[in-house]
Amino acid sequence: MFKGDTASAKQGDTVIGGAVKVEGNFVGEGNVIVEGQLQGTLKTKHNVTIGAAAKVKANVEAVDVYIAGELVGNVRATGKLVLKAGAKLHGNVETGSISVEPGAILNGKCTMTNVTVSQAE
Amino acid sequence: MYTYIVEAGINDKKYDAELARIESRLIELEMSGRIEKLTILKNLPEAVKDAIKNHSETIVLIGTDRMLNSAMSALAETNVTVGIIPLGDSTLLADALGIPYGIAACDILSARITATLDLGKVNNRYFLSKLHIPECKSVTIDCDSQFQVSALSPATIDIANFGSNGNPRDGRLEVIVRPHQRKKMFGFGRREQFSRESVFPVKRLTIRSGGESMPIMSDGETIIKTPATVEIASKKLKIIVGKQRNFA
C-alpha cells in the first residue's frame, strides 16, 4: 500500500478503488482498503488502510488503522494507528498505540487508551 | 431415485461415446436412473418439474456451466440434491466445485459429499456464479441500504456469488467495479486498461444507471435491465461437490 500503493486484498476484504466514491455509513466485517473517496462513517472489526491517493471525510473505527493519504474525521483504533510520511489527519485520535513517521501531519487531540499513569513521589 | 438431465448441446454425436461410458459407469455404481435429454420441445424447467413429480431425490445435470446456471431458478425452490457431470466446452463452475470432467464425475457423485450453497437472486431469478454489467458510463449502487457507491469513470460491474470471486457459503455477494480506462501506448494507438478494481461484500444492492437502462447479463445473455435489485439467498442449493472444491 505505502510503497507501491498496491495493498493486497483477501477474500472478504473491501477495496474502495481510486475510481469510485463511497457515501454513507460503511460497516464492514473484514479489512477495508481505501484508495478512492469516502464520505460518512467507516467501521470494521478488522483493519483499515487509507492509501496515499485516498481522500476520506469520515469518522473511522477499527482495530489497526494505517494512513498514508488524507483523512478528515476522528479515528478510534483499538489496536494501533500508523501515520506514514505524507499522511494528513485532521481530527481527534483515540488509540492504544501510535506511530508517526516524519512528514506526517496530525491536527487534533490524541488520547491514548489503556494507559496507567505512574504516581510521582 | 436419480434423474439425469442431458443438455441439448450434448446430444451431438461427438459426445455419444462419452455418454455411453458414463451410463455404464453409473450402472456399475448402482446409480442408474431416468435419463431426460433436453430438446427444443422439452426445456430445462419442465425436465426439473417432471423429475420432482416423479419423486427424484437427486437431479444430475449433464452439460456445461450454462446449463447449471440456467437450472438454478428451477432448482432453488426445491429440496432435491443436485449433481453435475461436466461435459461440453465450458465447465469452469464444475471445476470450482471440485468435479472432474466426464466419466470421472460419476465417482464424485457416488461419494456424495454435499454442500449447501448460497445463490444470488435478481428479481425472481436465481444465479449461481455471477451477473455482469458491461461498460456503464454512469452507475450508482446502493449497498445494504447503508452506503452508495458511484463510479467516477466508465466501469464494468460484476456481482459474484461463486467463481473466481465470491465464496458461495459466506452469505454475501461480491460487487466488483472495474474502471475502464483508455491509455495511449507510445502514441501509436490506444489500449484498454483496467485500473484497480473495487470490491464490496454486500447482502443486497440496487443498481441504477444514469440515463438509459443498462443490460444485466448472465452467461452472455441479457436477463434484465437496470434499475434492478440483487440479493443473496442464503443456503439455497444442496449440491454434490468434490474434495478438490475451491471453497471451505
Short mmCIF file of C-alpha atoms in Angstrom, two decimals:
data_model
loop_
_atom_site.label_atom_id
_atom_site.label_comp_id
_atom_site.label_asym_id
_atom_site.label_seq_id
_atom_site.Cartn_x
_atom_site.Cartn_y
_atom_site.Cartn_z
CA MET A 1 0.00 0.00 0.00
CA PHE A 2 2.52 2.52 1.10
CA LYS A 3 5.37 1.73 -1.27
CA GLY A 4 3.74 0.68 -4.50
CA ASP A 5 0.26 1.68 -3.41
CA THR A 6 -0.99 -1.83 -4.10
CA ALA A 7 -2.25 -3.39 -0.91
CA SER A 8 -3.20 -7.00 -1.39
CA ALA A 9 -6.79 -7.86 -0.56
CA LYS A 10 -8.07 -11.20 0.67
CA GLN A 11 -11.50 -12.65 0.04
CA GLY A 12 -14.00 -10.84 2.28
CA ASP A 13 -11.99 -7.62 2.30
CA THR A 14 -13.46 -4.40 0.97
CA VAL A 15 -11.50 -2.38 -1.55
CA ILE A 16 -12.57 1.16 -2.39
CA GLY A 17 -10.56 1.74 -5.56
CA GLY A 18 -9.38 5.04 -6.99
CA ALA A 19 -12.22 5.29 -9.49
CA VAL A 20 -15.16 5.10 -7.09
CA LYS A 21 -16.74 7.33 -4.49
CA VAL A 22 -18.50 5.87 -1.45
CA GLU A 23 -21.03 7.87 0.57
CA GLY A 24 -22.87 6.75 3.70
CA ASN A 25 -22.31 4.56 6.70
CA PHE A 26 -19.96 1.79 5.79
CA VAL A 27 -19.89 -1.08 8.29
CA GLY A 28 -17.55 -3.85 7.24
CA GLU A 29 -16.54 -7.15 8.79
CA GLY A 30 -13.23 -7.69 7.02
CA ASN A 31 -10.28 -5.41 6.29
CA VAL A 32 -11.04 -2.21 4.41
CA ILE A 33 -8.61 -0.70 1.91
CA VAL A 34 -9.40 2.82 0.72
CA GLU A 35 -7.71 4.20 -2.36
CA GLY A 36 -10.59 6.37 -3.59
CA GLN A 37 -13.06 8.74 -1.96
CA LEU A 38 -15.17 8.04 1.11
CA GLN A 39 -17.62 10.28 2.95
CA GLY A 40 -19.64 9.31 6.02
CA THR A 41 -18.55 6.79 8.62
CA LEU A 42 -16.33 3.76 8.38
CA LYS A 43 -16.45 0.95 10.95
CA THR A 44 -14.95 -2.51 10.81
CA LYS A 45 -13.99 -5.30 13.19
CA HIS A 46 -10.67 -5.59 11.38
CA ASN A 47 -8.15 -3.12 9.95
CA VAL A 48 -8.42 -0.01 7.78
CA THR A 49 -5.76 1.09 5.30
CA ILE A 50 -6.02 4.52 3.71
CA GLY A 51 -3.78 4.77 0.65
CA ALA A 52 -1.69 7.72 -0.44
CA ALA A 53 -4.20 8.90 -3.07
CA ALA A 54 -7.28 8.41 -0.89
CA LYS A 55 -9.48 11.26 0.32
CA VAL A 56 -11.60 10.35 3.30
CA LYS A 57 -14.08 12.53 5.19
CA ALA A 58 -15.32 10.14 7.81
CA ASN A 59 -15.07 9.03 11.40
CA VAL A 60 -13.14 5.77 11.40
CA GLU A 61 -13.40 2.91 13.91
CA ALA A 62 -11.25 -0.20 13.50
CA VAL A 63 -8.61 -2.32 15.18
CA ASP A 64 -5.47 -1.10 13.38
CA VAL A 65 -5.61 2.00 11.18
CA TYR A 66 -2.86 2.74 8.64
CA ILE A 67 -2.96 6.15 6.97
CA ALA A 68 -0.87 7.32 4.01
CA GLY A 69 -3.45 9.66 2.45
CA GLU A 70 -5.81 12.34 3.69
CA LEU A 71 -8.38 11.84 6.43
CA VAL A 72 -10.72 14.47 7.87
CA GLY A 73 -12.52 12.91 10.82
CA ASN A 74 -11.96 11.25 14.15
CA VAL A 75 -10.13 7.96 14.46
CA ARG A 76 -10.73 5.30 17.07
CA ALA A 77 -8.23 2.48 16.70
CA THR A 78 -8.44 -0.16 19.44
CA GLY A 79 -5.10 -1.55 18.27
CA LYS A 80 -2.69 0.87 16.70
CA LEU A 81 -2.66 3.95 14.49
CA VAL A 82 0.14 4.32 11.95
CA LEU A 83 0.64 7.64 10.16
CA LYS A 84 3.00 7.24 7.21
CA ALA A 85 5.10 10.04 5.72
CA GLY A 86 2.74 12.25 3.70
CA ALA A 87 -0.33 11.30 5.74
CA LYS A 88 -2.69 14.13 6.70
CA LEU A 89 -5.05 13.54 9.59
CA HIS A 90 -7.37 16.35 10.70
CA GLY A 91 -9.33 15.02 13.64
CA ASN A 92 -9.10 13.58 17.12
CA VAL A 93 -7.48 10.27 17.77
CA GLU A 94 -8.18 7.59 20.38
CA THR A 95 -5.84 4.64 20.14
CA GLY A 96 -3.90 2.05 22.07
CA SER A 97 -0.64 2.73 20.24
CA ILE A 98 0.55 5.31 17.74
CA SER A 99 3.38 5.58 15.23
CA VAL A 100 4.00 8.81 13.31
CA GLU A 101 6.58 8.99 10.54
CA PRO A 102 8.45 12.23 9.76
CA GLY A 103 6.43 14.26 7.28
CA ALA A 104 3.04 13.11 8.55
CA ILE A 105 0.54 15.72 9.75
CA LEU A 106 -1.68 15.18 12.78
CA ASN A 107 -4.03 18.06 13.67
CA GLY A 108 -6.18 17.10 16.62
CA LYS A 109 -6.31 15.76 20.14
CA CYS A 110 -4.64 12.44 20.74
CA THR A 111 -5.84 10.21 23.59
CA MET A 112 -4.01 7.02 24.41
CA THR A 113 -6.24 4.30 25.82
CA ASN A 114 -5.25 1.60 28.32
CA VAL A 115 -2.54 3.80 29.82
CA THR A 116 -1.86 3.85 33.57
CA VAL A 117 -0.15 6.99 34.84
CA SER A 118 2.53 6.30 37.46
CA GLN A 119 2.29 8.48 40.57
CA ALA A 120 5.13 11.00 41.08
CA GLU A 121 6.74 10.71 44.53
CA MET B 1 -34.00 -42.05 -7.15
CA TYR B 2 -31.77 -40.32 -9.68
CA THR B 3 -32.81 -38.31 -12.72
CA TYR B 4 -30.14 -37.38 -15.26
CA ILE B 5 -30.85 -34.37 -17.47
CA VAL B 6 -28.66 -34.03 -20.57
CA GLU B 7 -28.12 -30.55 -22.05
CA ALA B 8 -29.42 -30.11 -25.61
CA GLY B 9 -25.93 -29.31 -26.94
CA ILE B 10 -24.59 -32.62 -25.58
CA ASN B 11 -26.95 -34.56 -27.86
CA ASP B 12 -24.29 -34.11 -30.52
CA LYS B 13 -22.66 -37.26 -31.95
CA LYS B 14 -19.21 -36.32 -30.65
CA TYR B 15 -20.41 -36.87 -27.08
CA ASP B 16 -22.17 -40.22 -27.78
CA ALA B 17 -19.22 -42.37 -26.77
CA GLU B 18 -18.59 -40.45 -23.55
CA LEU B 19 -22.30 -40.54 -22.66
CA ALA B 20 -22.33 -44.30 -23.20
CA ARG B 21 -19.30 -44.71 -20.92
CA ILE B 22 -20.99 -42.54 -18.28
CA GLU B 23 -24.16 -44.64 -18.43
CA SER B 24 -22.14 -47.85 -17.99
CA ARG B 25 -20.23 -46.42 -15.04
CA LEU B 26 -23.45 -45.29 -13.36
CA ILE B 27 -24.82 -48.83 -13.69
CA GLU B 28 -21.61 -50.20 -12.15
CA LEU B 29 -22.00 -47.77 -9.26
CA GLU B 30 -25.68 -48.76 -8.89
CA MET B 31 -26.73 -45.20 -9.58
CA SER B 32 -28.74 -45.63 -12.71
CA GLY B 33 -31.90 -43.61 -13.12
CA ARG B 34 -34.16 -41.86 -15.57
CA ILE B 35 -32.38 -40.04 -18.39
CA GLU B 36 -34.00 -36.94 -19.89
CA LYS B 37 -32.45 -35.37 -22.98
CA LEU B 38 -33.35 -31.75 -23.49
CA THR B 39 -34.69 -30.80 -26.91
CA ILE B 40 -36.49 -27.86 -28.46
CA LEU B 41 -39.71 -29.43 -27.22
CA LYS B 42 -38.52 -30.12 -23.68
CA ASN B 43 -36.74 -27.37 -21.77
CA LEU B 44 -34.84 -27.49 -18.50
CA PRO B 45 -37.52 -26.13 -16.12
CA GLU B 46 -40.01 -28.70 -17.48
CA ALA B 47 -37.50 -31.52 -17.07
CA VAL B 48 -36.78 -30.47 -13.47
CA LYS B 49 -40.52 -30.23 -12.76
CA ASP B 50 -41.07 -33.74 -14.16
CA ALA B 51 -38.19 -35.13 -12.12
CA ILE B 52 -39.65 -33.71 -8.92
CA LYS B 53 -43.11 -35.02 -9.85
CA ASN B 54 -41.50 -38.46 -10.24
CA HIS B 55 -40.06 -38.20 -6.71
CA SER B 56 -36.44 -37.85 -7.75
CA GLU B 57 -34.26 -37.06 -4.76
CA THR B 58 -31.20 -36.33 -6.86
CA ILE B 59 -31.16 -34.48 -10.16
CA VAL B 60 -27.90 -34.74 -12.08
CA LEU B 61 -27.20 -32.17 -14.77
CA ILE B 62 -25.01 -33.42 -17.62
CA GLY B 63 -23.58 -30.49 -19.56
CA THR B 64 -21.89 -27.10 -19.29
CA ASP B 65 -21.85 -24.14 -16.88
CA ARG B 66 -24.60 -22.56 -18.94
CA MET B 67 -26.93 -25.44 -18.10
CA LEU B 68 -26.01 -25.32 -14.42
CA ASN B 69 -26.73 -21.59 -14.21
CA SER B 70 -29.98 -21.77 -16.11
CA ALA B 71 -31.20 -24.61 -13.87
CA MET B 72 -30.87 -22.53 -10.70
CA SER B 73 -34.28 -20.87 -10.81
CA ALA B 74 -35.99 -24.22 -11.26
CA LEU B 75 -33.92 -25.93 -8.55
CA ALA B 76 -33.68 -23.20 -5.90
CA GLU B 77 -37.20 -23.67 -4.55
CA THR B 78 -36.92 -27.47 -4.29
CA ASN B 79 -35.42 -29.85 -1.73
CA VAL B 80 -33.62 -32.02 -4.27
CA THR B 81 -29.89 -32.66 -4.21
CA VAL B 82 -28.14 -31.51 -7.37
CA GLY B 83 -25.28 -33.38 -9.02
CA ILE B 84 -23.19 -32.45 -12.04
CA ILE B 85 -21.43 -34.40 -14.73
CA PRO B 86 -19.49 -31.75 -16.66
CA LEU B 87 -19.49 -32.31 -20.39
CA GLY B 88 -19.08 -29.79 -23.21
CA ASP B 89 -16.99 -26.70 -23.83
CA SER B 90 -17.35 -24.59 -20.67
CA THR B 91 -17.18 -26.36 -17.31
CA LEU B 92 -15.33 -23.93 -15.03
CA LEU B 93 -18.03 -23.96 -12.35
CA ALA B 94 -17.82 -27.73 -12.09
CA ASP B 95 -14.05 -27.33 -11.72
CA ALA B 96 -14.56 -24.87 -8.87
CA LEU B 97 -16.94 -27.37 -7.25
CA GLY B 98 -14.20 -29.99 -7.42
CA ILE B 99 -15.93 -32.13 -10.02
CA PRO B 100 -13.76 -33.62 -12.78
CA TYR B 101 -14.83 -33.66 -16.42
CA GLY B 102 -16.82 -36.51 -17.95
CA ILE B 103 -16.91 -40.05 -16.63
CA ALA B 104 -14.66 -39.26 -13.62
CA ALA B 105 -17.52 -37.20 -12.17
CA CYS B 106 -19.53 -40.42 -11.60
CA ASP B 107 -17.25 -41.41 -8.72
CA ILE B 108 -17.69 -37.97 -7.14
CA LEU B 109 -21.46 -38.44 -7.36
CA SER B 110 -21.08 -41.83 -5.75
CA ALA B 111 -19.01 -40.43 -2.85
CA ARG B 112 -21.87 -37.96 -2.29
CA ILE B 113 -20.19 -35.17 -0.35
CA THR B 114 -22.82 -32.44 -0.27
CA ALA B 115 -22.58 -28.70 0.39
CA THR B 116 -25.35 -26.18 0.80
CA LEU B 117 -24.58 -23.08 -1.24
CA ASP B 118 -25.90 -19.53 -1.42
CA LEU B 119 -27.45 -18.31 -4.63
CA GLY B 120 -27.81 -14.80 -5.97
CA LYS B 121 -31.31 -13.57 -6.74
CA VAL B 122 -32.26 -10.85 -9.18
CA ASN B 123 -35.99 -10.23 -9.24
CA ASN B 124 -37.31 -13.81 -9.14
CA ARG B 125 -34.41 -15.34 -10.98
CA TYR B 126 -31.58 -17.18 -9.22
CA PHE B 127 -27.96 -17.46 -10.29
CA LEU B 128 -25.02 -19.46 -9.00
CA SER B 129 -22.00 -17.72 -10.47
CA LYS B 130 -22.27 -14.02 -11.34
CA LEU B 131 -24.07 -11.22 -13.11
CA HIS B 132 -22.22 -8.90 -15.44
CA ILE B 133 -22.96 -5.34 -16.50
CA PRO B 134 -20.88 -4.23 -19.48
CA GLU B 135 -19.34 -0.77 -19.66
CA CYS B 136 -21.57 1.70 -17.81
CA LYS B 137 -20.94 5.41 -18.24
CA SER B 138 -22.68 6.36 -15.04
CA VAL B 139 -23.73 3.93 -12.36
CA THR B 140 -24.73 4.11 -8.71
CA ILE B 141 -25.01 1.09 -6.44
CA ASP B 142 -26.97 1.29 -3.21
CA CYS B 143 -25.47 -1.32 -0.87
CA ASP B 144 -27.39 -2.82 2.06
CA SER B 145 -29.34 0.48 2.35
CA GLN B 146 -26.28 1.84 4.16
CA PHE B 147 -23.92 3.32 1.63
CA GLN B 148 -23.79 4.26 -2.02
CA VAL B 149 -21.02 3.52 -4.47
CA SER B 150 -20.65 5.75 -7.53
CA ALA B 151 -18.25 5.01 -10.34
CA LEU B 152 -16.28 8.13 -11.23
CA SER B 153 -15.41 6.83 -14.70
CA PRO B 154 -16.95 4.26 -17.08
CA ALA B 155 -16.81 0.85 -15.46
CA THR B 156 -17.84 -2.76 -15.86
CA ILE B 157 -19.53 -4.39 -12.90
CA ASP B 158 -19.68 -7.99 -11.78
CA ILE B 159 -21.91 -9.23 -8.98
CA ALA B 160 -20.36 -12.52 -7.99
CA ASN B 161 -21.65 -15.31 -5.79
CA PHE B 162 -19.27 -18.04 -6.88
CA GLY B 163 -16.37 -18.49 -9.28
CA SER B 164 -13.05 -16.68 -9.34
CA ASN B 165 -14.57 -14.08 -6.96
CA GLY B 166 -17.06 -14.86 -4.23
CA ASN B 167 -17.44 -17.62 -1.69
CA PRO B 168 -20.81 -19.35 -2.10
CA ARG B 169 -21.05 -20.05 1.63
CA ASP B 170 -20.32 -16.63 3.16
CA GLY B 171 -23.84 -15.20 2.92
CA ARG B 172 -22.68 -12.29 0.75
CA LEU B 173 -22.33 -11.24 -2.84
CA GLU B 174 -19.17 -9.51 -4.03
CA VAL B 175 -19.72 -6.40 -6.08
CA ILE B 176 -16.67 -5.77 -8.26
CA VAL B 177 -16.36 -2.41 -10.01
CA ARG B 178 -13.68 -2.35 -12.72
CA PRO B 179 -12.96 1.12 -14.05
CA HIS B 180 -12.41 1.24 -17.78
CA GLN B 181 -9.54 3.47 -18.78
CA ARG B 182 -8.18 4.07 -22.21
CA LYS B 183 -4.50 4.89 -22.29
CA LYS B 184 -2.29 5.80 -25.19
CA MET B 185 0.53 3.37 -25.85
CA PHE B 186 3.60 5.18 -27.20
CA GLY B 187 1.33 7.38 -29.29
CA PHE B 188 0.61 4.55 -31.76
CA GLY B 189 -2.77 3.62 -30.61
CA ARG B 190 -5.00 3.00 -27.71
CA ARG B 191 -5.27 0.03 -25.46
CA GLU B 192 -7.93 -0.60 -22.88
CA GLN B 193 -6.58 -0.98 -19.38
CA PHE B 194 -8.22 -1.54 -16.04
CA SER B 195 -7.02 0.39 -13.02
CA ARG B 196 -7.51 -1.22 -9.63
CA GLU B 197 -10.91 -2.75 -9.08
CA SER B 198 -13.15 -2.01 -6.12
CA VAL B 199 -14.70 -4.86 -4.16
CA PHE B 200 -17.69 -4.66 -1.80
CA PRO B 201 -19.12 -7.68 0.03
CA VAL B 202 -22.88 -6.99 0.40
CA LYS B 203 -26.15 -8.81 1.06
CA ARG B 204 -28.47 -6.66 -1.02
CA LEU B 205 -27.90 -3.99 -3.62
CA THR B 206 -29.79 -1.85 -6.06
CA ILE B 207 -28.11 -0.77 -9.29
CA ARG B 208 -29.13 2.39 -11.09
CA SER B 209 -27.56 3.71 -14.24
CA GLY B 210 -27.82 7.37 -15.12
CA GLY B 211 -29.67 7.97 -18.37
CA GLU B 212 -30.55 4.86 -20.34
CA SER B 213 -31.00 1.36 -18.86
CA MET B 214 -28.03 -0.98 -18.96
CA PRO B 215 -28.29 -4.73 -19.61
CA ILE B 216 -27.55 -7.11 -16.75
CA MET B 217 -26.15 -10.31 -18.20
CA SER B 218 -25.69 -13.87 -17.06
CA ASP B 219 -23.73 -16.33 -19.23
CA GLY B 220 -23.60 -13.83 -22.08
CA GLU B 221 -27.39 -13.33 -22.19
CA THR B 222 -29.26 -10.25 -21.03
CA ILE B 223 -31.66 -11.34 -18.33
CA ILE B 224 -32.84 -7.97 -17.03
CA LYS B 225 -32.08 -4.25 -17.31
CA THR B 226 -31.19 -1.61 -14.74
CA PRO B 227 -32.54 -0.48 -12.34
CA ALA B 228 -32.50 -3.82 -10.56
CA THR B 229 -32.23 -5.20 -7.04
CA VAL B 230 -29.94 -8.13 -6.40
CA GLU B 231 -29.74 -10.04 -3.13
CA ILE B 232 -28.20 -13.12 -1.60
CA ALA B 233 -30.41 -16.16 -1.00
CA SER B 234 -28.52 -18.00 1.72
CA LYS B 235 -28.16 -21.78 1.78
CA LYS B 236 -30.50 -22.34 -1.10
CA LEU B 237 -28.88 -25.13 -3.12
CA LYS B 238 -27.82 -28.58 -1.92
CA ILE B 239 -25.22 -29.83 -4.34
CA ILE B 240 -22.76 -32.72 -4.57
CA VAL B 241 -19.17 -31.47 -4.53
CA GLY B 242 -15.69 -32.94 -4.81
CA LYS B 243 -12.85 -32.83 -2.30
CA GLN B 244 -10.92 -30.50 -4.63
CA ARG B 245 -13.52 -27.70 -4.44
CA ASN B 246 -12.15 -24.16 -4.12
CA PHE B 247 -14.16 -23.11 -1.05
CA ALA B 248 -14.27 -24.31 2.57
#
